[in-house]
PDB file of C-alpha atoms in Angstrom:
ATOM      1  CA  MET A   1       8.146   5.407  16.319  1.00 91.00           C
ATOM      2  CA  THR A   2       4.237   5.070  16.019  1.00 96.00           C
ATOM      3  CA  ARG A   3       3.583   3.138  12.891  1.00 98.00           C
ATOM      4  CA  VAL A   4       0.149   3.394  11.288  1.00 98.00           C
ATOM      5  CA  GLY A   5      -1.237   0.965   8.602  1.00 98.00           C
ATOM      6  CA  VAL A   6      -2.962   2.258   5.820  1.00 98.00           C
ATOM      7  CA  VAL A   7      -5.012  -0.123   3.451  1.00 98.00           C
ATOM      8  CA  THR A   8      -5.244   0.379  -0.052  1.00 98.00           C
ATOM      9  CA  PHE A   9      -8.277  -1.162  -2.108  1.00 98.00           C
ATOM     10  CA  PRO A  10      -8.934  -1.581  -5.830  1.00 97.00           C
ATOM     11  CA  GLY A  11     -10.976   1.714  -5.554  1.00 97.00           C
ATOM     12  CA  SER A  12      -9.636   3.623  -2.901  1.00 97.00           C
ATOM     13  CA  LEU A  13      -8.958   7.157  -2.987  1.00 95.00           C
ATOM     14  CA  ASP A  14      -7.920   8.628  -0.170  1.00 98.00           C
ATOM     15  CA  ASP A  15      -5.152   6.166   0.993  1.00 98.00           C
ATOM     16  CA  GLY A  16      -2.343   8.655  -0.089  1.00 98.00           C
ATOM     17  CA  ASP A  17      -4.124  11.400   1.863  1.00 98.00           C
ATOM     18  CA  ALA A  18      -4.415   9.484   4.893  1.00 98.00           C
ATOM     19  CA  ARG A  19      -0.749   8.315   4.992  1.00 98.00           C
ATOM     20  CA  ARG A  20      -0.117  11.918   4.855  1.00 98.00           C
ATOM     21  CA  ALA A  21      -2.315  12.709   7.994  1.00 98.00           C
ATOM     22  CA  VAL A  22       0.019   9.675   9.398  1.00 98.00           C
ATOM     23  CA  ARG A  23       2.937  11.405   8.881  1.00 98.00           C
ATOM     24  CA  LEU A  24       1.338  15.098  10.075  1.00 98.00           C
ATOM     25  CA  ALA A  25       0.811  13.635  13.202  1.00 97.00           C
ATOM     26  CA  GLY A  26       3.916  12.245  13.696  1.00 97.00           C
ATOM     27  CA  ALA A  27       3.522   8.791  13.142  1.00 97.00           C
ATOM     28  CA  GLU A  28       5.085   6.747  10.021  1.00 98.00           C
ATOM     29  CA  PRO A  29       2.666   5.173   7.336  1.00 98.00           C
ATOM     30  CA  VAL A  30       2.674   1.804   6.271  1.00 98.00           C
ATOM     31  CA  ARG A  31       1.375   0.688   2.897  1.00 98.00           C
ATOM     32  CA  LEU A  32      -1.360  -2.263   3.393  1.00 98.00           C
ATOM     33  CA  TRP A  33      -2.115  -4.009   0.302  1.00 98.00           C
ATOM     34  CA  HIS A  34      -5.530  -5.957   0.577  1.00 98.00           C
ATOM     35  CA  GLY A  35      -4.547  -8.817  -0.965  1.00 97.00           C
ATOM     36  CA  ASP A  36      -1.948  -9.491   1.901  1.00 97.00           C
ATOM     37  CA  HIS A  37      -2.359 -11.227   5.411  1.00 96.00           C
ATOM     38  CA  ASP A  38       0.286  -9.031   6.862  1.00 97.00           C
ATOM     39  CA  LEU A  39      -0.038  -6.116   8.777  1.00 98.00           C
ATOM     40  CA  GLN A  40       3.535  -5.789   9.332  1.00 98.00           C
ATOM     41  CA  ASP A  41       3.457  -4.939  13.172  1.00 98.00           C
ATOM     42  CA  VAL A  42       1.696  -2.042  12.964  1.00 98.00           C
ATOM     43  CA  ASP A  43       0.361  -0.104  15.823  1.00 98.00           C
ATOM     44  CA  ALA A  44      -2.877   1.427  14.432  1.00 98.00           C
ATOM     45  CA  VAL A  45      -4.256   0.835  11.056  1.00 98.00           C
ATOM     46  CA  VAL A  46      -6.890   3.075   9.100  1.00 98.00           C
ATOM     47  CA  LEU A  47      -9.190   2.064   6.218  1.00 98.00           C
ATOM     48  CA  PRO A  48      -9.687   4.946   3.638  1.00 98.00           C
ATOM     49  CA  GLY A  49     -12.178   6.670   1.796  1.00 97.00           C
ATOM     50  CA  GLY A  50     -12.970   5.846  -1.905  1.00 96.00           C
ATOM     51  CA  PHE A  51     -15.177   3.338  -3.892  1.00 95.00           C
ATOM     52  CA  SER A  52     -13.860  -0.111  -3.035  1.00 96.00           C
ATOM     53  CA  TYR A  53     -14.513  -3.015  -5.968  1.00 94.00           C
ATOM     54  CA  GLY A  54     -16.270  -0.322  -7.063  1.00 92.00           C
ATOM     55  CA  ASP A  55     -19.136  -0.148  -4.483  1.00 90.00           C
ATOM     56  CA  TYR A  56     -20.612  -3.215  -6.494  1.00 87.00           C
ATOM     57  CA  LEU A  57     -22.990  -5.224  -4.473  1.00 85.00           C
ATOM     58  CA  ARG A  58     -22.956  -2.839  -1.334  1.00 90.00           C
ATOM     59  CA  CYS A  59     -20.343  -0.265  -0.424  1.00 94.00           C
ATOM     60  CA  GLY A  60     -17.767  -1.782   1.219  1.00 96.00           C
ATOM     61  CA  ALA A  61     -19.457  -5.331   1.378  1.00 96.00           C
ATOM     62  CA  ILE A  62     -16.637  -6.793  -1.017  1.00 97.00           C
ATOM     63  CA  ALA A  63     -13.891  -5.243   0.448  1.00 97.00           C
ATOM     64  CA  ALA A  64     -14.840  -6.357   4.003  1.00 97.00           C
ATOM     65  CA  LEU A  65     -13.947 -10.308   2.771  1.00 96.00           C
ATOM     66  CA  SER A  66     -10.468  -9.478   1.802  1.00 97.00           C
ATOM     67  CA  PRO A  67      -7.326 -11.074   2.674  1.00 98.00           C
ATOM     68  CA  ILE A  68      -6.118  -8.195   4.695  1.00 98.00           C
ATOM     69  CA  MET A  69      -9.447  -7.592   6.649  1.00 98.00           C
ATOM     70  CA  THR A  70      -8.861 -11.330   8.189  1.00 98.00           C
ATOM     71  CA  GLU A  71      -6.058  -9.495   9.878  1.00 98.00           C
ATOM     72  CA  VAL A  72      -7.603  -6.436  10.210  1.00 98.00           C
ATOM     73  CA  VAL A  73     -10.418  -8.442  12.429  1.00 98.00           C
ATOM     74  CA  GLN A  74      -8.792 -10.303  14.404  1.00 98.00           C
ATOM     75  CA  ALA A  75      -6.242  -7.677  15.211  1.00 98.00           C
ATOM     76  CA  ALA A  76      -9.261  -5.069  16.645  1.00 98.00           C
ATOM     77  CA  GLU A  77     -11.110  -7.993  18.911  1.00 98.00           C
ATOM     78  CA  ALA A  78      -7.201  -7.962  20.070  1.00 98.00           C
ATOM     79  CA  GLY A  79      -7.757  -4.002  21.282  1.00 98.00           C
ATOM     80  CA  LEU A  80      -5.129  -2.679  17.794  1.00 98.00           C
ATOM     81  CA  PRO A  81      -6.805   0.605  17.117  1.00 98.00           C
ATOM     82  CA  VAL A  82      -8.690   0.864  13.847  1.00 98.00           C
ATOM     83  CA  LEU A  83     -10.283   3.835  11.810  1.00 98.00           C
ATOM     84  CA  GLY A  84     -12.773   3.356   9.080  1.00 98.00           C
ATOM     85  CA  ILE A  85     -13.013   6.525   6.996  1.00 98.00           C
ATOM     86  CA  CYS A  86     -15.901   6.684   4.758  1.00 98.00           C
ATOM     87  CA  ASN A  87     -15.838   3.998   2.795  1.00 98.00           C
ATOM     88  CA  GLY A  88     -13.854   2.385   5.271  1.00 98.00           C
ATOM     89  CA  PHE A  89     -16.784   3.001   8.327  1.00 98.00           C
ATOM     90  CA  GLN A  90     -18.781   0.338   5.471  1.00 98.00           C
ATOM     91  CA  MET A  91     -16.275  -1.867   5.523  1.00 98.00           C
ATOM     92  CA  LEU A  92     -16.044  -2.270   9.676  1.00 98.00           C
ATOM     93  CA  THR A  93     -20.422  -2.291   9.735  1.00 98.00           C
ATOM     94  CA  GLU A  94     -20.188  -5.004   6.760  1.00 97.00           C
ATOM     95  CA  ALA A  95     -17.326  -6.854   8.589  1.00 98.00           C
ATOM     96  CA  HIS A  96     -19.499  -6.591  11.723  1.00 98.00           C
ATOM     97  CA  LEU A  97     -16.563  -4.578  13.796  1.00 98.00           C
ATOM     98  CA  LEU A  98     -19.256  -1.885  14.447  1.00 98.00           C
ATOM     99  CA  PRO A  99     -23.098  -2.387  14.448  1.00 98.00           C
ATOM    100  CA  GLY A 100     -25.515  -1.226  11.782  1.00 98.00           C
ATOM    101  CA  GLY A 101     -25.097   0.092   8.148  1.00 97.00           C
ATOM    102  CA  LEU A 102     -24.682   2.840   5.557  1.00 97.00           C
ATOM    103  CA  VAL A 103     -27.463   3.769   2.936  1.00 97.00           C
ATOM    104  CA  ARG A 104     -27.745   5.963   0.244  1.00 95.00           C
ATOM    105  CA  ASN A 105     -28.633   9.354   1.374  1.00 96.00           C
ATOM    106  CA  ASP A 106     -32.059  10.373   1.739  1.00 95.00           C
ATOM    107  CA  HIS A 107     -32.172  13.118  -0.841  1.00 95.00           C
ATOM    108  CA  GLY A 108     -30.582  10.901  -3.591  1.00 93.00           C
ATOM    109  CA  ALA A 109     -27.909  12.661  -4.547  1.00 96.00           C
ATOM    110  CA  PHE A 110     -23.732  12.598  -3.650  1.00 96.00           C
ATOM    111  CA  VAL A 111     -23.110  15.393  -1.350  1.00 96.00           C
ATOM    112  CA  CYS A 112     -19.577  17.615  -1.015  1.00 96.00           C
ATOM    113  CA  ARG A 113     -19.530  20.103   2.038  1.00 96.00           C
ATOM    114  CA  ASP A 114     -17.498  21.118   5.221  1.00 97.00           C
ATOM    115  CA  GLN A 115     -19.215  19.784   7.492  1.00 98.00           C
ATOM    116  CA  ARG A 116     -19.514  20.266  11.277  1.00 98.00           C
ATOM    117  CA  LEU A 117     -19.777  18.095  13.767  1.00 98.00           C
ATOM    118  CA  ARG A 118     -19.996  17.797  17.740  1.00 98.00           C
ATOM    119  CA  VAL A 119     -17.545  15.265  19.246  1.00 98.00           C
ATOM    120  CA  GLU A 120     -19.827  13.329  21.602  1.00 98.00           C
ATOM    121  CA  HIS A 121     -17.142  10.953  23.154  1.00 96.00           C
ATOM    122  CA  THR A 122     -13.770  11.426  23.793  1.00 97.00           C
ATOM    123  CA  GLY A 123     -13.052   7.748  25.647  1.00 97.00           C
ATOM    124  CA  THR A 124     -11.388   6.543  22.073  1.00 98.00           C
ATOM    125  CA  ALA A 125      -8.336   5.356  20.819  1.00 98.00           C
ATOM    126  CA  TRP A 126      -9.289   8.665  18.114  1.00 98.00           C
ATOM    127  CA  THR A 127     -10.715  10.932  20.206  1.00 98.00           C
ATOM    128  CA  GLY A 128      -8.786  11.952  22.933  1.00 97.00           C
ATOM    129  CA  ALA A 129      -7.057  15.097  21.547  1.00 97.00           C
ATOM    130  CA  PHE A 130     -11.010  16.614  21.750  1.00 98.00           C
ATOM    131  CA  THR A 131     -12.888  17.767  24.725  1.00 97.00           C
ATOM    132  CA  ALA A 132     -16.125  16.184  24.654  1.00 96.00           C
ATOM    133  CA  GLY A 133     -18.755  18.947  23.128  1.00 97.00           C
ATOM    134  CA  GLU A 134     -16.499  20.501  20.812  1.00 97.00           C
ATOM    135  CA  GLU A 135     -17.313  21.499  17.856  1.00 98.00           C
ATOM    136  CA  ILE A 136     -15.338  20.981  14.678  1.00 98.00           C
ATOM    137  CA  VAL A 137     -15.009  21.102  11.282  1.00 98.00           C
ATOM    138  CA  VAL A 138     -14.099  18.659   8.525  1.00 98.00           C
ATOM    139  CA  PRO A 139     -14.923  17.901   4.572  1.00 98.00           C
ATOM    140  CA  LEU A 140     -17.554  15.375   4.254  1.00 98.00           C
ATOM    141  CA  LYS A 141     -18.220  13.021   0.718  1.00 97.00           C
ATOM    142  CA  ASN A 142     -20.842  10.894   0.137  1.00 95.00           C
ATOM    143  CA  GLY A 143     -23.301   8.953  -1.898  1.00 94.00           C
ATOM    144  CA  GLU A 144     -24.105   6.194   0.678  1.00 95.00           C
ATOM    145  CA  GLY A 145     -23.382   8.089   3.726  1.00 97.00           C
ATOM    146  CA  GLY A 146     -26.858   7.445   5.980  1.00 97.00           C
ATOM    147  CA  PHE A 147     -26.180   5.974   9.002  1.00 98.00           C
ATOM    148  CA  VAL A 148     -29.208   3.256  10.056  1.00 98.00           C
ATOM    149  CA  ALA A 149     -29.604   0.647  12.568  1.00 98.00           C
ATOM    150  CA  ASP A 150     -32.424  -1.025  14.439  1.00 98.00           C
ATOM    151  CA  ALA A 151     -34.268   1.019  17.340  1.00 97.00           C
ATOM    152  CA  GLN A 152     -32.843  -1.650  20.267  1.00 98.00           C
ATOM    153  CA  THR A 153     -29.576  -0.736  18.795  1.00 98.00           C
ATOM    154  CA  VAL A 154     -29.179   3.021  18.369  1.00 98.00           C
ATOM    155  CA  GLU A 155     -30.909   3.242  22.032  1.00 98.00           C
ATOM    156  CA  ARG A 156     -27.476   1.061  23.171  1.00 98.00           C
ATOM    157  CA  LEU A 157     -25.023   2.859  21.297  1.00 98.00           C
ATOM    158  CA  GLU A 158     -26.530   6.205  22.675  1.00 98.00           C
ATOM    159  CA  GLY A 159     -26.811   4.488  26.454  1.00 97.00           C
ATOM    160  CA  GLU A 160     -23.303   3.545  26.201  1.00 97.00           C
ATOM    161  CA  GLY A 161     -22.126   6.617  24.658  1.00 96.00           C
ATOM    162  CA  ARG A 162     -20.600   4.950  21.800  1.00 98.00           C
ATOM    163  CA  VAL A 163     -21.814   7.811  19.498  1.00 98.00           C
ATOM    164  CA  VAL A 164     -18.576   9.396  18.579  1.00 98.00           C
ATOM    165  CA  PHE A 165     -19.466  12.372  16.142  1.00 98.00           C
ATOM    166  CA  ARG A 166     -22.447  13.999  15.549  1.00 98.00           C
ATOM    167  CA  TYR A 167     -24.103  16.395  12.755  1.00 98.00           C
ATOM    168  CA  VAL A 168     -24.351  19.859  13.580  1.00 98.00           C
ATOM    169  CA  GLY A 169     -26.936  22.348  11.813  1.00 96.00           C
ATOM    170  CA  VAL A 170     -27.595  20.068   9.333  1.00 96.00           C
ATOM    171  CA  ASN A 171     -27.923  16.490   8.284  1.00 98.00           C
ATOM    172  CA  PRO A 172     -26.446  15.671   4.918  1.00 97.00           C
ATOM    173  CA  ASN A 173     -27.648  12.456   4.264  1.00 97.00           C
ATOM    174  CA  GLY A 174     -30.455  11.289   6.754  1.00 97.00           C
ATOM    175  CA  SER A 175     -28.584   9.764   8.822  1.00 98.00           C
ATOM    176  CA  VAL A 176     -30.821   8.410  12.238  1.00 98.00           C
ATOM    177  CA  GLY A 177     -29.854  11.055  15.249  1.00 98.00           C
ATOM    178  CA  ASP A 178     -27.741  13.268  13.352  1.00 98.00           C
ATOM    179  CA  ILE A 179     -25.004  10.313  13.836  1.00 98.00           C
ATOM    180  CA  ALA A 180     -21.588  10.755  12.125  1.00 98.00           C
ATOM    181  CA  GLY A 181     -19.369   8.282  13.569  1.00 98.00           C
ATOM    182  CA  ILE A 182     -19.374   5.372  16.358  1.00 98.00           C
ATOM    183  CA  ALA A 183     -17.161   2.909  18.220  1.00 98.00           C
ATOM    184  CA  ASN A 184     -17.345  -0.450  19.494  1.00 98.00           C
ATOM    185  CA  GLU A 185     -18.161  -1.243  23.011  1.00 97.00           C
ATOM    186  CA  ARG A 186     -14.110  -1.005  23.764  1.00 97.00           C
ATOM    187  CA  GLY A 187     -13.176   2.027  22.126  1.00 98.00           C
ATOM    188  CA  ASN A 188     -10.224   1.248  19.767  1.00 98.00           C
ATOM    189  CA  VAL A 189     -12.486   0.873  16.511  1.00 98.00           C
ATOM    190  CA  VAL A 190     -13.956   3.876  14.987  1.00 98.00           C
ATOM    191  CA  GLY A 191     -15.486   4.629  12.053  1.00 98.00           C
ATOM    192  CA  LEU A 192     -16.926   7.942  10.655  1.00 98.00           C
ATOM    193  CA  MET A 193     -18.735   9.279   7.319  1.00 98.00           C
ATOM    194  CA  PRO A 194     -16.777  12.922   7.211  1.00 98.00           C
ATOM    195  CA  HIS A 195     -13.241  12.952   6.069  1.00 98.00           C
ATOM    196  CA  PRO A 196     -10.513  13.972   8.992  1.00 98.00           C
ATOM    197  CA  GLU A 197      -7.533  13.168   6.414  1.00 98.00           C
ATOM    198  CA  HIS A 198      -8.767  16.404   4.419  1.00 98.00           C
ATOM    199  CA  ALA A 199      -8.461  19.022   6.988  1.00 98.00           C
ATOM    200  CA  VAL A 200      -4.444  18.297   8.517  1.00 98.00           C
ATOM    201  CA  GLU A 201      -2.410  21.283   7.040  1.00 96.00           C
ATOM    202  CA  PRO A 202      -3.113  24.919   6.919  1.00 94.00           C
ATOM    203  CA  GLY A 203      -3.938  25.564   3.097  1.00 93.00           C
ATOM    204  CA  PHE A 204      -6.038  22.626   2.275  1.00 92.00           C
ATOM    205  CA  GLY A 205      -8.563  22.263   5.041  1.00 93.00           C
ATOM    206  CA  PRO A 206     -12.113  23.825   5.200  1.00 94.00           C
ATOM    207  CA  ASP A 207     -12.260  27.901   5.509  1.00 88.00           C
ATOM    208  CA  THR A 208     -12.450  28.996   9.588  1.00 89.00           C
ATOM    209  CA  ALA A 209     -12.584  32.574  10.811  1.00 85.00           C
ATOM    210  CA  GLN A 210      -9.052  33.329  10.726  1.00 86.00           C
ATOM    211  CA  ALA A 211      -8.378  32.392   7.013  1.00 87.00           C
ATOM    212  CA  MET A 212      -9.308  30.885   3.807  1.00 91.00           C
ATOM    213  CA  ARG A 213      -8.884  26.506   3.607  1.00 92.00           C
ATOM    214  CA  SER A 214      -6.765  27.271   6.946  1.00 91.00           C
ATOM    215  CA  GLY A 215      -9.000  24.101   9.143  1.00 95.00           C
ATOM    216  CA  VAL A 216      -6.911  21.130  10.374  1.00 97.00           C
ATOM    217  CA  ASP A 217      -9.703  19.830  13.015  1.00 97.00           C
ATOM    218  CA  GLY A 218      -8.958  16.549  11.434  1.00 98.00           C
ATOM    219  CA  LEU A 219      -5.513  16.324  12.525  1.00 98.00           C
ATOM    220  CA  ARG A 220      -6.468  15.404  16.112  1.00 98.00           C
ATOM    221  CA  VAL A 221      -8.219  12.582  15.251  1.00 98.00           C
ATOM    222  CA  PHE A 222      -4.633  11.305  13.654  1.00 98.00           C
ATOM    223  CA  ARG A 223      -2.463  12.459  16.862  1.00 97.00           C
ATOM    224  CA  SER A 224      -5.349  10.476  19.384  1.00 97.00           C
ATOM    225  CA  ALA A 225      -4.409   7.645  18.045  1.00 96.00           C
ATOM    226  CA  LEU A 226      -0.418   8.113  18.414  1.00 93.00           C
ATOM    227  CA  GLU A 227      -1.271   9.299  22.332  1.00 93.00           C
ATOM    228  CA  SER A 228      -3.697   6.108  22.609  1.00 93.00           C
ATOM    229  CA  VAL A 229      -0.449   3.795  21.338  1.00 90.00           C
ATOM    230  CA  LEU A 230       2.175   5.934  23.143  1.00 85.00           C
ATOM    231  CA  ALA A 231      -0.255   5.730  26.405  1.00 87.00           C
ATOM    232  CA  ALA A 232      -0.522   1.813  26.213  1.00 78.00           C
TER     233      ALA A 232
END
């Protein structure tokens, strides 16, 4: 069975949700600890949301220097699928696995909402189960979720098709270009601010036209990784 590691940092809040999403996708979730140097031979890694190290210094900055991240960076550079969600996205930029950075929301307030996204790129390890241009809905919750990068970097991301998810309808945090998620050049590393792990099970996801709390669009993010590993 495909094994997907989920790292727990001091202040992680959504590691349990991420492990549940992995299990519902059909893989085996593996607990990884921030202070270890062992990825336990997993086939993919998820860096979950939360407030690692209390968001001191900068969100994700201290977590990016934790022992486990040395292994994550090396494995990612060798092709291991890595997903960073919210705080995990911040870690990926701080660890320089993804360009740019995340800053405080432009309206200065924490936002929590069901967010519509457009899937812009399906050629990554985490989006292969989607159709390009498809619109999905997953929850969003952040206070420092505004994606920023210099004009040259943004132009490169757009030109190389590395913008993976884009906000639709409303830009909830002032992200440049309505960017909600990006990938590295190889497509094995993806970071996004919205939380797909909160849209994986009927009765607990966003509302849909069919029923309240029935949205499960996020489940395909995790199934994409499973399919990517099996196809490798």
